[in-house]
Coordinates of C-alpha atoms in Angstrom, one line a residue:
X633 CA -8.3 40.2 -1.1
X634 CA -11.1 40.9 1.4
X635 CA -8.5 38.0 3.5
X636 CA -5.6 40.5 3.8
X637 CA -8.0 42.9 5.1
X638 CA -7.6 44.5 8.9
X639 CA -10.9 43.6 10.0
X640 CA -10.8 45.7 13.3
X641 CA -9.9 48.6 10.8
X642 CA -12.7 47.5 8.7
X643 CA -15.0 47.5 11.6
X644 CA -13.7 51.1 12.3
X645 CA -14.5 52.3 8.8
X646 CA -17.6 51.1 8.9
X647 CA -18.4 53.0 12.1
X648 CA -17.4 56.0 10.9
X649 CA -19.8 55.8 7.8
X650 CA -22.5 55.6 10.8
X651 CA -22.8 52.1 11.0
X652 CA -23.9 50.4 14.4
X653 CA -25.4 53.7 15.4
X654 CA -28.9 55.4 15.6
X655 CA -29.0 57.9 13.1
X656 CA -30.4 61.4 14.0
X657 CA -33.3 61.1 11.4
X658 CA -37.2 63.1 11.0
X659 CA -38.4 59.3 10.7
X660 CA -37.7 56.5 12.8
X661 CA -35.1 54.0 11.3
X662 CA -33.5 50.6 12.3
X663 CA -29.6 50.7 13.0
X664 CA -27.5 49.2 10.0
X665 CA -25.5 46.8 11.1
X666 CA -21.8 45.6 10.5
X667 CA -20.2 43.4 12.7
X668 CA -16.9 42.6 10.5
X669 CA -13.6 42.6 12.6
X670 CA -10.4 40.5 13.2
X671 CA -11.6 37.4 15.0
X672 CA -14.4 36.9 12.0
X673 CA -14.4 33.7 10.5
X674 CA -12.5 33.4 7.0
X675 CA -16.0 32.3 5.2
X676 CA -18.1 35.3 6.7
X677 CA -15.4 37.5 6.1
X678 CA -15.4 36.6 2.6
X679 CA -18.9 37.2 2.4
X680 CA -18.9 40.8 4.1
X681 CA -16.3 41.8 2.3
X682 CA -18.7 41.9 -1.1
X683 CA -21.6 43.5 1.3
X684 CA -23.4 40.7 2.2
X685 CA -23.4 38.2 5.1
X686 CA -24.4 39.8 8.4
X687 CA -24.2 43.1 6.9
X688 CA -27.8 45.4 7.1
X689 CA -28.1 48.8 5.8
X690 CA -31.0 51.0 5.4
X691 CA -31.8 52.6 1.8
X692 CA -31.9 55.9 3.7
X693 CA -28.4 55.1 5.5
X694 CA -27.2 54.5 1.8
X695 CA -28.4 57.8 0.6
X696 CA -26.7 59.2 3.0
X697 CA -23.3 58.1 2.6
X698 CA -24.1 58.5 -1.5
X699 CA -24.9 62.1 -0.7
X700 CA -21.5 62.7 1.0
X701 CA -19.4 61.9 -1.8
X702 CA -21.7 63.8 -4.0
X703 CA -20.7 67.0 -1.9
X704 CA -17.2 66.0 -1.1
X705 CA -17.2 64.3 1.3
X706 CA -19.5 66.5 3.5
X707 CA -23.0 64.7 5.0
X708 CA -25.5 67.2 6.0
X709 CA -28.8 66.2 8.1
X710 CA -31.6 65.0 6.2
X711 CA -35.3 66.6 6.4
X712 CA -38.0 65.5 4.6
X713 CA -39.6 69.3 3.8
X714 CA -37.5 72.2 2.4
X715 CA -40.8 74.4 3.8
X716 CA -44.0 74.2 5.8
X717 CA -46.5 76.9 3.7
X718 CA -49.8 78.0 5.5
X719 CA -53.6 77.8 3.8
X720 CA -52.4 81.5 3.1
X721 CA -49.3 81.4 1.3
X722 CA -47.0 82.0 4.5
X723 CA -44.1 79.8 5.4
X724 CA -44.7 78.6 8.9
X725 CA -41.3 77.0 9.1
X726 CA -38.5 76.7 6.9
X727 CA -35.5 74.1 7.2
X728 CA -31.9 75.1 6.1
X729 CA -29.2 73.1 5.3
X730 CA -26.9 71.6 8.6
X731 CA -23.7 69.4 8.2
X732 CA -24.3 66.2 10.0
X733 CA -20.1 65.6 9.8
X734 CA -17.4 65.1 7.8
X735 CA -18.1 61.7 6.6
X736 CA -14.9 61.1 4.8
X737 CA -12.2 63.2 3.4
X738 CA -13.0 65.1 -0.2
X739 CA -10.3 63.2 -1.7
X740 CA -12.0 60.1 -0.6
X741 CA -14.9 61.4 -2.3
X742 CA -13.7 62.2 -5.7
X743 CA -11.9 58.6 -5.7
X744 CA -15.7 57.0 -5.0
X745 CA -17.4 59.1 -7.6
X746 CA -15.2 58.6 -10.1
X747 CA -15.2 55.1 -9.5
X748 CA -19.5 55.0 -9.4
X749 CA -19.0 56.9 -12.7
X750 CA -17.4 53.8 -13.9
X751 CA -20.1 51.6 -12.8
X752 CA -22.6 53.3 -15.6
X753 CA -20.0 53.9 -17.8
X754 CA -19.1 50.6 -18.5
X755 CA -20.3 48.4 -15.4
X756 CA -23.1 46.7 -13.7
X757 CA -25.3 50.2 -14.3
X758 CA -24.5 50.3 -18.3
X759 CA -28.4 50.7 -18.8
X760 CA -28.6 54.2 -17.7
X761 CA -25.9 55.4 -19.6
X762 CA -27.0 57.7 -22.5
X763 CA -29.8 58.8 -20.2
X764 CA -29.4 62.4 -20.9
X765 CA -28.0 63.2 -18.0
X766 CA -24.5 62.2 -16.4
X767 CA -25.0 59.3 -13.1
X768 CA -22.7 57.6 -10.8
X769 CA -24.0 54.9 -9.0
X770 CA -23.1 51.4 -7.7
X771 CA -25.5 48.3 -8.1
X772 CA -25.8 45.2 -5.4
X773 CA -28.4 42.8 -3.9
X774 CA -29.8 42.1 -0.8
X775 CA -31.3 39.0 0.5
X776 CA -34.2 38.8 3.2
X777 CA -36.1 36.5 5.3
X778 CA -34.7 33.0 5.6
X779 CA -32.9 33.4 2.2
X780 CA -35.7 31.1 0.6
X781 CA -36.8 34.4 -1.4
X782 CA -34.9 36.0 -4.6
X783 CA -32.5 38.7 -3.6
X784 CA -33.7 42.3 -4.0
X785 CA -31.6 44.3 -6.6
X786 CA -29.7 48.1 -5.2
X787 CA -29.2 51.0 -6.9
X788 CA -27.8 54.0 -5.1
X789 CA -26.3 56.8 -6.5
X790 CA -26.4 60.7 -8.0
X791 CA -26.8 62.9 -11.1
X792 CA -24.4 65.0 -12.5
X793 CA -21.4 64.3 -10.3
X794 CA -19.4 67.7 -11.3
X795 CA -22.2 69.9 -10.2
X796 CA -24.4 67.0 -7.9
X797 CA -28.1 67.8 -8.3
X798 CA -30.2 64.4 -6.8
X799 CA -28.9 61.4 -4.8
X800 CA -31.4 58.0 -5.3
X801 CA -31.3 55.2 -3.1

């Protein structure tokens, strides 16, 4: 399937989910990477396709895409503090919510979430089912270093997808 793909298109998509890109952060952050596009070779193709071969993303990079489709498609700027509080009890600063962009369209959204709901209803994520509260999510892996170390296991994803609460990455 990933064969009959339009890689430049693929490339395009995954520039628009802020791939190859600094991202405007409170922390510093390496760039994911994708490099996908037509003139890819069939076997790395293959291999980015499922997420993997020259593919790098950043666990912060994932939450954010995760937290768009939690809120429809919308990505706002991440901060780290909601409030900066003096020794006195005054707030010395306060950060509100900013949209960052549109990251993709809400119907986009809904399609994902519903899918991630999948994922622990009756996927890879089955083992957080019946946790109490509702979670979509998607699993994966990630290799590092020279490959001669076991692959890491991913989890990214977000409680109660009707009315979003938390996004984990």
């Amino acid at each position: 399937m990933t064969l009959d793909m339009d890689g430049d298109r693929f490339y395009k998509t995954a520039e628009k989910l802020l791939f190859n890109q600094k991202l405007d952060l409170p922390l510093p952050s390496e760039k994911s990477r994708f490099s996908m596009n037509s003139s890819t070779a069939e076997a790395l193709t293959m291999q980015t396709g499922i997420g993997q071969g020259n593919t790098l993303v950043t666990p912060i990079h994932m939450a954010m895409i995760v937290s768009a489709i939690a809120n429809d498609g919308k990505l706002m700027k991440p901060y780290l503090v909601d409030s900066v509080v003096s020794a006195d009890g005054n707030k010395v600063k306060t950060n509100s919510p900013v949209t960052y962009q549109q990251l993709l369209s809400s119907s986009d959204a809904e399609l994902l979430t519903g899918l991630m709901k999948g994922v622990v209803e009756n996927g890879t994520a089955k083992s957080l089912k019946g946790l109490g509260v509702e979670i979509a999510g998607k699993t994966g892996s990630a290799e590092h270093g020279d490959g001669s170390q076991q692959a890491h296991s991913w989890f990214v994803g977000f409680s109660n997808p009707d009315a979003p609460e938390i996004v984990v990455s």
